[in-house]
Structure formats: C-alpha cells, structure tokens
C-alpha cells in the first residue's frame, strides 16, 4: 500500500512538471497517461494484485489519481486552444469585409421614374391598368371601330382563347378606363408595358414601355398641351433643347401632332441617329377627339382635353445614347451596371 502511495506521488510530480507547446505534444501526453495502453490503464490493471482487505483504500487512491490526471489534461488542452486561437484561428476583426455586390436600377426604370416625377410636379397622378385588354378599351372606345384601317397601324397580339382579348398596344386603354369613371377634371399619366407584333430589331421590339398623359377639364386648349410638353422637354433634356410640332394623324385625337426635339447627339447638325435631319421624334399628341369623350360618357360640348404618348425606350436611348433597343431586355449585367441614378 505504501508502495502504491509513493509510486502515485512520483507520477504526480512527473505529470505536474509536464509542459506542452502544441497540439502534437498535448496528444502525446494523452496517449502516454490516458491512452488505452497508457499509465492510468496499467496502474488500474494492477488492482487485481492488491490484497482484498486493501482494495477499498487502493481504489480510492487510484480514483483520486485518475481525476488528477484528467484535470491536468483538461488544463493543458485549454492552454493550447487559447494559444492557437491567438495565432491561427482567431478572427481578425481588422480585416476588410467581403464586399456585397450591389445591384443598380434598370435604365428604363431610371428614365420612367424621372418622367413620372416631372409630370407629378405639374399635378398629374399615375393611373395603371391591365396588360391584357378587351377590344373596347384598346380600340373601339378610342374611335377605332372594327375594320377601321387605322387598326393596322399597330400589329396586335390577340389572346387565342377569346377573340375579344388582346395584349394592349398602348396605354391609351388606361385613359379610357379612367375617363369612364367620369371624375372630372382628370389629369393623369399612364406608364406601363405595351405589346406589338413587330419584327425585333435595333429600333423595334414586340414589347416596350410607354407613358401616356391625359388632361380633361373645361377650356383645355392646344396651347395647354404645348406648354405642358415644353415644360417636360426642358426638365427631361435641359434648357437648350429645341422643340417642333408636326401635324399627324391619330384616330383618337383631332387635331393630332408629333413632337420632335433637336438631336441630342449632334445638337441639330445631322448624324446617323437623327438620319441627318437634326430632329428626332419623341411623342404623339393631340386634342382628345369628341367621339372618345362621348364613348366614355363625358359631355364633349362642355369638356375638352389633350393627350400624349411616348415610348420610354426611345427617351432612354436618347438620354444615354444607346444604339440598340434590344439591350434593354437582354439582362446583360455588363450593360445594366453602367447606369446610375440621373
Ligand atoms: N397611343 C399612341 C401610340 O401608342 C400615342 C398617342 C397618345 C398619340 C395620345 C396621341 C395621343 O402610338
């Protein structure tokens, strides 16, 4: 028994003086003292040679020894962990963070927002409507009865399940829906996507975005229309841009006009964008045809109004000098990330 006590004391002193510097040394300590062929196991194995009457005391001693070794091992492990934490694994909070890729607004959205905000400043509010329309709102109410040749001006996608349904060819359909509510005066813009069955090219697509405008009240004149559009052009393109109106034809307006601005690329000198004329067309407009007002139940002897419509793609191409309209719908990030808020 005394022999066992001295033996264990010797081991304790030896163990207490053990120093480990890294994980490998820690592991050799574990194998040497706590492993399956380690010191603890072999001392425990000697229990069978201890005489019966001493077994209890010897067992207690061995247990204490076991706790001592295990506690010492735990202390060594935590020392090693702390040490390695400060060198290899510890998080260095001074390192730069992982950059988060930031998206940017689509150029069409940037220009859309700018157009909307200009008209909002003039008191126009935004009205929206469905992209799948019926014949009445897209054509008939707009003074384009069935078989009217002007229907061919816009190649229409029809919905095969119902010949009365179609994809709207302009947002004038939203203007009809608003006029039918008969809350006058009415001052709205109608932004939205429209569809036309056109061959896709650098200048045309089967869908694009429009902003159309409508103002109906008593005594609205063509002068009001011109003034509104002058204001829009100056705000959109700057003070120096020149404007001209040309007579045109739309079934839903009379008189009708198209508005050109001096070419932004060559300042009117003549280039490929303006086809060497110095002018580019940006919108159609006119005084709302009395039949359209009548179709919506508005008294055309009392009220007059003006309307206009423009393609956002066209305005965006002029603003950013984009030569091919297809780029707007191809979602190439290299193209899209070049545009920042105007
Ligand atoms: N709706 C016409 C188009 O899509 C534009 C327009 C609107 C013209 C209002 C005149 C008045 O081409």
Tab-separated table of N, CA, C and O in Angstrom, residues 26 44 69 93 122 191 280:
chain	number	residue	atom	x	y	z
A	26	UNK	N	0.454	17.763	-26.829
A	26	UNK	CA	-0.717	17.509	-25.998
A	26	UNK	C	-1.235	16.088	-26.228
A	26	UNK	O	-1.567	15.352	-25.280
A	44	UNK	N	-4.306	0.875	-13.175
A	44	UNK	CA	-5.626	0.320	-12.852
A	44	UNK	C	-5.609	-1.203	-12.942
A	44	UNK	O	-6.220	-1.916	-12.137
A	69	UNK	N	-5.054	13.282	-13.106
A	69	UNK	CA	-4.509	13.243	-14.475
A	69	UNK	C	-5.477	13.901	-15.458
A	69	UNK	O	-5.079	14.708	-16.306
A	93	UNK	N	-10.585	41.027	-36.602
A	93	UNK	CA	-11.656	41.966	-36.940
A	93	UNK	C	-11.163	43.176	-37.718
A	93	UNK	O	-11.960	43.995	-38.170
A	122	UNK	N	-46.411	68.701	-62.169
A	122	UNK	CA	-47.432	69.510	-62.840
A	122	UNK	C	-48.838	69.124	-62.379
A	122	UNK	O	-49.823	69.589	-62.921
A	191	UNK	N	-48.193	55.077	-67.154
A	191	UNK	CA	-46.990	54.353	-67.554
A	191	UNK	C	-47.281	52.861	-67.614
A	191	UNK	O	-48.137	52.370	-66.867
A	280	UNK	N	-35.303	64.495	-83.853
A	280	UNK	CA	-35.808	63.146	-83.570
A	280	UNK	C	-37.203	63.217	-82.957
A	280	UNK	O	-37.476	64.071	-82.106
